[in-house]
Amino acid sequence: MRNPRSRRRAPLLVLGAVALLGAAALFLSSSQPPATKNLATASTGITMALALDEIDPLAAAPSGSVARPPPIRLSGPSAERLTQNLIAYQRAAIYPPWSRAFDPGTEYLLTWNKPATVDLPMDERPGQETTYHFDADRAHVAYGEAITSWIEVWKNGDPNQRMPIVVEDAYVMATTGPKPGRTVKLAYHDDGQDGDAVAGDLRYSNRLVPSKEPDLAQALQVHLMAVVSCCDGIRRSFMREFTYAPRKVLEIVGISDSIRGGNLALTLDVDVAEKGVYGFEANVMSHDGSVAIGFATANQTLGTGRAKVDVIFFGRMFGEKGIDGPYLVRDIRGERVFMDGEEHNIPFTYPSTYTTRAYRRADFSSDEWNSPEKTDKIARMKKLIADANAGRTGPPVPSHIHIDENGVARPVNDPPAAE
């Protein structure tokens, strides 16, 4: 029979080896030596090797330093892989992170307030299959706005064959704040009133103005929840997330535009009700709105009262898209960001679009983005490539951890293997 004390100590071997593997991975990603960490206490000094397949978690742990298998030699990425990373970064860094031309990966920003919706099975019994759809007209609700949501169930995946349902219970569920749980009671109806488009069409709707609800006076993380029965006894719970503004934190009261440093500068005149950190976003289009050109973001700490915020569209995008002005700026929006988690972020929007002056694409710079951080990053990546080509992979990676009699873990490096 194995010693019970040894059996308790054996998981420490696995923990130590796993911790070392994590440290080694950290070294490979940051080119910094792994840190020494205290693990669980041990009654005797133990040295562990990076050989997880040789560790029996139920075996008795030996005391003192033990013979080690041949060390595992870890090396960094190859020069070829590092070069590929550099090329990819240089290609991506033609544009700054705060403003880029639209591509397939960022075109979702054109429908930034459209909720993500997935049709899911309601009844999965053979021959009785039905699908439910829980949707809403927006994902982010500004101060004073309403969110209209609706529920429908249809036969055999055909949206035209809706089924009658019973919404047994519905409410706003809060997952943050002093009292998580049910907050606002909701009612879904099919009478053509208060957000319901057509009476009797078997699409059941609810209209909610969050800023009018006393229980939503604080910005919380919330979702709509509904319990629905249908289809001869089938009963399911549906959920849909959204964000909302319980109060007005910022209002955009004016907009102007100019060319600055070869870029298009959109200057927002804002009236700030609450001091804090604010994020801003906007999309720029061709004059008629038919061609999406690019987007821009900005972050700024604001005090209360009037202030100016510049949202800069990187100039290169106008020449690349081959479009002259005037330009249509739309989807001007943002949120107050709570850094301490005191509240959920509070969204705000500008309800209209804005048209710039009739600039020509040649008025803007065609240069690539350049900055000290970009130059520094490229220099560091090139140094890594040079080190890899020269066989310099950084400081030695410890292949063992020794736990002394006080339970302190210390990395142990093996000497270089003889050639």
Coordinates of C-alpha atoms in Angstrom, one line a residue:
M1 CA 0.0 0.0 0.0
R2 CA 1.3 3.5 -0.9
N3 CA 2.0 6.0 1.9
P4 CA -1.1 8.4 2.2
R5 CA 1.2 11.3 2.8
S6 CA 3.1 10.6 -0.3
R7 CA -0.1 10.3 -2.3
R8 CA -1.1 13.7 -1.1
R9 CA 2.2 15.1 -2.1
A10 CA 2.2 13.6 -5.6
P11 CA -0.2 16.1 -7.2
L12 CA 2.5 18.7 -6.3
L13 CA 4.7 17.1 -8.9
V14 CA 2.1 17.7 -11.6
L15 CA 1.4 21.2 -10.4
G16 CA 5.1 22.1 -10.5
A17 CA 5.6 20.7 -13.9
V18 CA 2.5 22.4 -15.3
A19 CA 3.6 25.7 -13.7
L20 CA 7.0 25.3 -15.3
L21 CA 5.5 24.7 -18.7
G22 CA 3.5 27.9 -18.3
A23 CA 6.6 29.8 -17.4
A24 CA 8.4 28.4 -20.4
A25 CA 5.5 29.4 -22.7
L26 CA 5.6 32.9 -21.2
F27 CA 9.3 33.2 -21.9
L28 CA 8.8 32.2 -25.5
S29 CA 6.2 34.8 -26.0
S30 CA 7.9 37.7 -24.2
S31 CA 11.6 36.9 -24.4
Q32 CA 11.8 37.4 -20.7
P33 CA 13.1 34.8 -18.1
P34 CA 10.2 33.0 -16.3
A35 CA 9.6 34.1 -12.7
T36 CA 10.1 31.9 -9.7
K37 CA 6.9 31.2 -7.8
N38 CA 6.1 29.6 -4.5
L39 CA 4.1 26.4 -4.9
A40 CA 2.4 24.4 -2.2
T41 CA 4.6 23.5 0.8
A42 CA 6.5 20.2 0.8
S43 CA 8.0 18.4 3.7
T44 CA 11.2 17.4 1.8
G45 CA 13.2 18.9 -1.0
I46 CA 12.1 17.6 -4.4
T47 CA 13.5 18.2 -7.9
M48 CA 11.0 17.8 -10.8
A49 CA 11.7 17.4 -14.5
L50 CA 9.6 18.7 -17.4
A51 CA 8.4 15.2 -18.3
L52 CA 4.7 15.0 -17.6
D53 CA 4.4 11.6 -19.3
E54 CA 6.8 10.1 -16.8
I55 CA 4.9 11.4 -13.7
D56 CA 2.5 8.9 -11.9
P57 CA 0.2 11.1 -9.9
L58 CA -0.4 8.3 -7.5
A59 CA 3.2 7.2 -7.0
A60 CA 5.1 8.0 -3.8
A61 CA 7.1 11.2 -4.1
P62 CA 10.8 10.6 -3.5
S63 CA 12.6 12.7 -0.9
G64 CA 15.6 15.0 -1.8
S65 CA 16.9 15.6 -5.2
V66 CA 16.4 12.8 -7.6
A67 CA 18.0 11.6 -10.8
R68 CA 16.6 13.5 -13.8
P69 CA 15.9 12.4 -17.3
P70 CA 17.7 14.1 -20.2
P71 CA 16.7 17.8 -20.1
I72 CA 14.1 19.1 -22.5
R73 CA 15.6 21.7 -24.8
L74 CA 13.1 24.5 -25.5
S75 CA 13.8 27.0 -28.3
G76 CA 12.0 30.1 -29.5
P77 CA 10.2 30.6 -32.9
S78 CA 12.3 30.1 -36.0
A79 CA 13.6 33.1 -37.9
E80 CA 11.3 32.2 -40.8
R81 CA 8.2 32.3 -38.4
L82 CA 9.4 35.6 -36.9
T83 CA 9.9 37.1 -40.4
Q84 CA 6.4 36.1 -41.4
N85 CA 5.1 37.8 -38.2
L86 CA 7.0 41.0 -39.1
I87 CA 5.6 41.0 -42.7
A88 CA 2.0 40.5 -41.3
Y89 CA 2.5 43.3 -38.8
Q90 CA 3.9 45.7 -41.4
R91 CA 1.0 45.0 -43.7
A92 CA -1.6 45.5 -40.9
A93 CA 0.2 48.6 -39.6
I94 CA -0.2 50.6 -42.8
Y95 CA -3.3 52.0 -41.0
P96 CA -3.3 53.0 -37.3
P97 CA -5.4 51.0 -34.9
W98 CA -7.8 53.9 -34.3
S99 CA -8.8 54.4 -38.0
R100 CA -8.9 52.0 -40.9
A101 CA -10.5 51.5 -44.3
F102 CA -13.3 49.0 -44.2
D103 CA -12.6 45.4 -45.1
P104 CA -14.5 42.2 -44.7
G105 CA -13.3 41.9 -41.1
T106 CA -14.6 45.3 -40.0
E107 CA -17.8 45.8 -42.1
Y108 CA -19.8 44.6 -39.1
L109 CA -19.3 48.1 -37.7
L110 CA -21.8 49.3 -40.4
T111 CA -24.5 47.4 -38.5
W112 CA -23.1 48.1 -35.0
N113 CA -26.5 48.3 -33.4
K114 CA -28.0 45.3 -34.9
P115 CA -28.5 42.4 -32.4
A116 CA -27.0 39.1 -33.2
T117 CA -29.8 36.6 -33.7
V118 CA -29.8 32.8 -34.0
D119 CA -32.8 30.7 -34.8
L120 CA -32.9 27.8 -32.4
P121 CA -35.0 24.6 -32.1
M122 CA -38.2 24.8 -30.0
D123 CA -39.6 21.3 -30.6
E124 CA -37.1 18.7 -31.8
R125 CA -39.5 15.7 -31.9
P126 CA -39.5 13.9 -35.2
G127 CA -42.3 15.2 -37.4
Q128 CA -43.1 18.1 -35.0
E129 CA -40.0 20.2 -35.5
T130 CA -40.4 23.9 -34.8
T131 CA -38.0 26.9 -34.5
Y132 CA -38.1 29.9 -32.2
H133 CA -36.8 33.4 -33.0
F134 CA -36.2 36.0 -30.2
D135 CA -35.1 39.3 -31.8
A136 CA -35.0 43.0 -31.1
D137 CA -34.7 46.3 -33.1
R138 CA -31.4 47.3 -31.4
A139 CA -28.6 46.1 -29.1
H140 CA -27.7 49.4 -27.4
V141 CA -30.4 51.7 -26.1
A142 CA -29.6 55.4 -25.7
Y143 CA -31.2 57.6 -23.1
G144 CA -34.9 58.0 -23.8
E145 CA -35.0 55.4 -26.5
A146 CA -37.1 52.2 -26.5
I147 CA -36.1 48.7 -27.3
T148 CA -38.7 46.6 -29.1
S149 CA -38.3 42.9 -28.9
W150 CA -40.4 40.1 -30.3
I151 CA -40.8 36.3 -30.1
E152 CA -42.1 34.0 -32.7
V153 CA -42.2 30.2 -33.3
W154 CA -42.6 28.6 -36.7
K155 CA -43.1 25.2 -38.2
N156 CA -40.4 23.2 -39.9
G157 CA -38.1 26.2 -40.4
D158 CA -40.6 28.1 -42.4
P159 CA -41.1 31.6 -41.0
N160 CA -44.4 31.9 -42.8
Q161 CA -46.0 29.1 -40.7
R162 CA -46.0 30.7 -37.3
M163 CA -47.4 28.9 -34.2
P164 CA -49.5 30.3 -31.4
I165 CA -47.5 30.5 -28.2
V166 CA -48.0 31.5 -24.5
V167 CA -45.4 33.8 -22.9
E168 CA -45.8 32.5 -19.4
D169 CA -43.3 34.9 -17.8
A170 CA -41.0 37.7 -19.0
Y171 CA -38.7 40.1 -17.3
V172 CA -35.4 42.0 -17.4
M173 CA -32.7 40.0 -15.6
A174 CA -29.7 41.9 -14.1
T175 CA -26.5 40.0 -13.6
T176 CA -24.6 42.9 -11.9
G177 CA -25.4 45.5 -9.3
P178 CA -26.4 45.4 -5.6
K179 CA -29.4 43.1 -6.3
P180 CA -28.9 40.8 -9.2
G181 CA -31.9 39.0 -10.5
R182 CA -35.3 40.0 -11.9
T183 CA -35.9 43.7 -12.2
V184 CA -38.6 44.8 -14.6
K185 CA -41.7 42.7 -15.4
L186 CA -42.4 42.5 -19.1
A187 CA -45.5 41.6 -21.2
Y188 CA -45.5 40.2 -24.7
H189 CA -48.6 40.8 -26.8
D190 CA -50.0 40.3 -30.3
D191 CA -52.6 43.1 -30.5
G192 CA -50.9 45.6 -32.8
Q193 CA -50.3 48.0 -30.0
D194 CA -47.3 49.5 -28.3
G195 CA -44.5 48.1 -30.5
D196 CA -46.4 45.2 -32.0
A197 CA -46.6 45.8 -35.7
V198 CA -49.6 43.6 -36.8
A199 CA -52.3 42.3 -34.6
G200 CA -52.9 38.6 -34.8
D201 CA -49.8 37.7 -36.8
L202 CA -48.5 35.4 -34.1
R203 CA -45.5 37.6 -33.5
Y204 CA -45.5 38.6 -29.8
S205 CA -43.9 41.9 -29.0
N206 CA -42.8 44.1 -26.1
R207 CA -41.6 47.7 -26.0
L208 CA -39.4 48.9 -23.1
V209 CA -37.9 52.3 -22.3
P210 CA -35.1 51.4 -19.9
S211 CA -34.5 55.0 -18.7
K212 CA -38.1 55.2 -17.5
E213 CA -37.7 52.2 -15.2
P214 CA -36.8 53.0 -11.5
D215 CA -35.2 49.6 -11.1
L216 CA -32.8 50.4 -14.0
A217 CA -31.7 53.7 -12.6
Q218 CA -28.1 52.3 -12.6
A219 CA -26.4 51.0 -15.6
L220 CA -26.4 47.2 -15.1
Q221 CA -25.4 44.2 -17.2
V222 CA -28.9 42.9 -18.3
H223 CA -30.8 40.7 -20.6
L224 CA -34.4 40.0 -21.6
M225 CA -35.7 36.7 -20.3
A226 CA -38.9 35.0 -21.4
V227 CA -40.4 31.6 -20.5
V228 CA -42.5 30.4 -23.5
S229 CA -44.7 27.3 -24.0
C230 CA -45.9 26.0 -27.3
C231 CA -46.3 23.0 -29.4
D232 CA -48.2 20.6 -27.2
G233 CA -46.4 21.1 -23.9
I234 CA -42.9 22.2 -25.0
R235 CA -41.6 24.9 -22.6
R236 CA -38.4 26.8 -23.0
S237 CA -36.6 29.9 -21.6
F238 CA -35.3 32.5 -24.1
M239 CA -32.6 35.2 -23.4
R240 CA -31.5 38.3 -25.3
E241 CA -28.8 40.7 -24.1
F242 CA -28.8 44.5 -24.5
T243 CA -27.1 47.6 -23.0
Y244 CA -28.9 50.8 -22.1
A245 CA -28.4 54.4 -20.8
P246 CA -30.3 55.1 -17.5
R247 CA -29.4 58.8 -17.8
K248 CA -27.9 61.3 -20.2
V249 CA -24.1 61.4 -19.7
L250 CA -23.1 63.3 -22.9
E251 CA -24.8 65.1 -25.8
I252 CA -23.3 65.9 -29.2
V253 CA -24.6 69.5 -29.8
G254 CA -22.5 70.4 -32.9
I255 CA -20.1 69.0 -35.6
S256 CA -17.5 70.6 -37.8
D257 CA -14.8 69.1 -40.2
S258 CA -11.3 70.1 -41.4
I259 CA -8.2 68.6 -42.9
R260 CA -5.5 68.1 -40.3
G261 CA -2.1 66.5 -41.0
G262 CA -3.4 65.0 -44.2
N263 CA -6.4 63.4 -42.4
L264 CA -10.1 64.2 -42.1
A265 CA -10.8 65.6 -38.7
L266 CA -14.4 65.4 -37.4
T267 CA -14.7 67.8 -34.4
L268 CA -17.6 67.1 -32.0
D269 CA -18.9 69.8 -29.8
V270 CA -20.1 67.9 -26.7
D271 CA -22.0 68.8 -23.6
V272 CA -20.8 66.5 -20.8
A273 CA -23.1 65.8 -17.8
E274 CA -20.7 63.4 -16.0
K275 CA -17.0 63.6 -15.9
G276 CA -15.2 60.5 -16.9
V277 CA -13.5 58.5 -19.7
Y278 CA -15.5 58.5 -23.0
G279 CA -15.1 56.5 -26.2
F280 CA -16.3 57.7 -29.6
E281 CA -16.8 56.0 -32.9
A282 CA -18.0 57.0 -36.4
N283 CA -18.2 55.6 -40.0
V284 CA -17.5 57.6 -43.1
M285 CA -19.2 56.9 -46.4
S286 CA -19.4 58.2 -49.9
H287 CA -21.8 61.2 -50.3
D288 CA -24.8 59.1 -51.2
G289 CA -24.0 56.5 -48.6
S290 CA -23.5 53.7 -51.1
V291 CA -19.8 53.0 -50.5
A292 CA -18.4 52.4 -47.1
I293 CA -14.9 54.1 -46.8
G294 CA -13.7 53.6 -43.2
F295 CA -14.1 54.1 -39.5
A296 CA -12.5 56.1 -36.7
T297 CA -12.4 55.9 -33.0
A298 CA -11.2 58.2 -30.2
N299 CA -10.9 58.1 -26.4
Q300 CA -10.8 61.2 -24.2
T301 CA -11.2 62.0 -20.5
L302 CA -13.7 64.8 -20.1
G303 CA -14.9 67.1 -17.3
T304 CA -18.4 68.4 -17.1
G305 CA -19.6 71.2 -19.4
R306 CA -18.7 71.9 -23.0
A307 CA -15.7 70.3 -24.7
K308 CA -14.3 69.5 -28.1
V309 CA -13.5 65.9 -29.2
D310 CA -11.6 65.1 -32.5
V311 CA -12.4 61.9 -34.3
I312 CA -9.7 61.5 -37.0
F313 CA -10.2 59.5 -40.2
F314 CA -6.9 58.4 -41.5
G315 CA -6.3 60.2 -44.8
R316 CA -5.0 57.2 -46.9
M317 CA -8.4 55.6 -47.0
F318 CA -9.9 58.2 -49.3
G319 CA -7.3 57.7 -52.0
E320 CA -7.4 53.9 -51.7
K321 CA -11.2 53.9 -52.1
G322 CA -10.9 56.5 -55.0
I323 CA -13.8 58.6 -53.7
D324 CA -14.0 62.4 -53.6
G325 CA -16.1 64.4 -51.1
P326 CA -18.3 65.6 -49.8
Y327 CA -18.5 62.6 -47.4
L328 CA -21.3 61.3 -45.3
V329 CA -20.4 60.6 -41.7
R330 CA -22.9 58.3 -39.9
D331 CA -23.2 56.0 -36.9
I332 CA -21.7 58.7 -34.6
R333 CA -21.8 57.1 -31.2
G334 CA -19.9 56.2 -28.0
E335 CA -20.1 55.3 -24.4
R336 CA -19.0 56.5 -21.0
V337 CA -16.5 53.9 -19.9
F338 CA -16.4 52.9 -16.2
M339 CA -12.9 51.7 -15.4
D340 CA -13.6 50.6 -11.9
G341 CA -16.7 48.4 -12.6
E342 CA -18.9 50.7 -10.6
E343 CA -21.5 50.6 -13.4
H344 CA -21.8 49.0 -16.8
N345 CA -20.7 51.3 -19.7
I346 CA -23.4 53.9 -20.7
P347 CA -24.1 54.3 -24.4
F348 CA -24.9 57.5 -26.3
T349 CA -25.7 58.2 -29.9
Y350 CA -26.0 61.2 -32.3
P351 CA -29.3 60.6 -34.0
S352 CA -28.5 62.3 -37.3
T353 CA -25.8 62.0 -40.0
Y354 CA -23.3 64.7 -41.0
T355 CA -22.0 65.8 -44.4
T356 CA -18.5 67.2 -44.8
R357 CA -17.3 69.8 -47.2
A358 CA -16.5 68.8 -50.8
Y359 CA -12.9 67.7 -50.3
R360 CA -11.0 65.9 -53.1
R361 CA -9.3 62.6 -52.4
A362 CA -6.0 64.3 -53.4
D363 CA -6.4 66.7 -50.5
F364 CA -5.5 63.8 -48.1
S365 CA -2.2 62.2 -47.4
S366 CA -1.4 58.8 -49.0
D367 CA 1.3 58.0 -46.5
E368 CA 1.3 54.9 -44.3
W369 CA 0.8 55.3 -40.6
N370 CA 4.0 56.0 -38.6
S371 CA 4.6 56.5 -34.9
P372 CA 7.3 55.9 -32.3
E373 CA 5.5 52.7 -31.0
K374 CA 5.3 51.3 -34.5
T375 CA 9.0 52.0 -35.2
D376 CA 10.0 50.5 -31.8
K377 CA 7.9 47.4 -32.4
I378 CA 9.4 46.8 -35.8
A379 CA 13.0 47.3 -34.4
R380 CA 12.3 44.7 -31.7
M381 CA 10.9 42.2 -34.2
K382 CA 13.9 42.6 -36.4
K383 CA 16.2 42.0 -33.4
L384 CA 14.4 38.8 -32.6
I385 CA 14.9 37.7 -36.2
A386 CA 18.6 38.5 -36.0
D387 CA 19.0 36.7 -32.7
A388 CA 17.2 33.6 -34.2
N389 CA 19.5 33.6 -37.2
A390 CA 22.5 33.8 -34.9
G391 CA 21.3 31.0 -32.6
R392 CA 20.6 33.4 -29.7
T393 CA 17.2 32.4 -28.3
G394 CA 17.4 34.4 -25.1
P395 CA 18.1 33.4 -21.5
P396 CA 18.2 29.6 -20.7
V397 CA 14.9 28.1 -20.0
P398 CA 14.8 26.1 -16.7
S399 CA 14.2 22.4 -17.3
H400 CA 13.6 21.5 -13.7
I401 CA 12.1 23.0 -10.5
H402 CA 13.6 22.2 -7.1
I403 CA 11.4 22.5 -4.1
D404 CA 13.4 22.8 -0.9
E405 CA 12.5 21.8 2.6
N406 CA 10.7 25.1 3.1
G407 CA 8.4 24.6 0.0
V408 CA 10.2 27.2 -2.1
A409 CA 10.4 26.4 -5.8
R410 CA 13.6 27.3 -7.6
P411 CA 14.3 26.9 -11.3
V412 CA 17.3 24.7 -12.2
N413 CA 19.1 25.1 -15.5
D414 CA 21.0 22.1 -17.0
P415 CA 24.4 22.9 -18.4
P416 CA 24.5 22.8 -22.2
A417 CA 24.7 19.3 -23.6
A418 CA 28.1 18.3 -24.9
E419 CA 28.5 18.5 -28.6

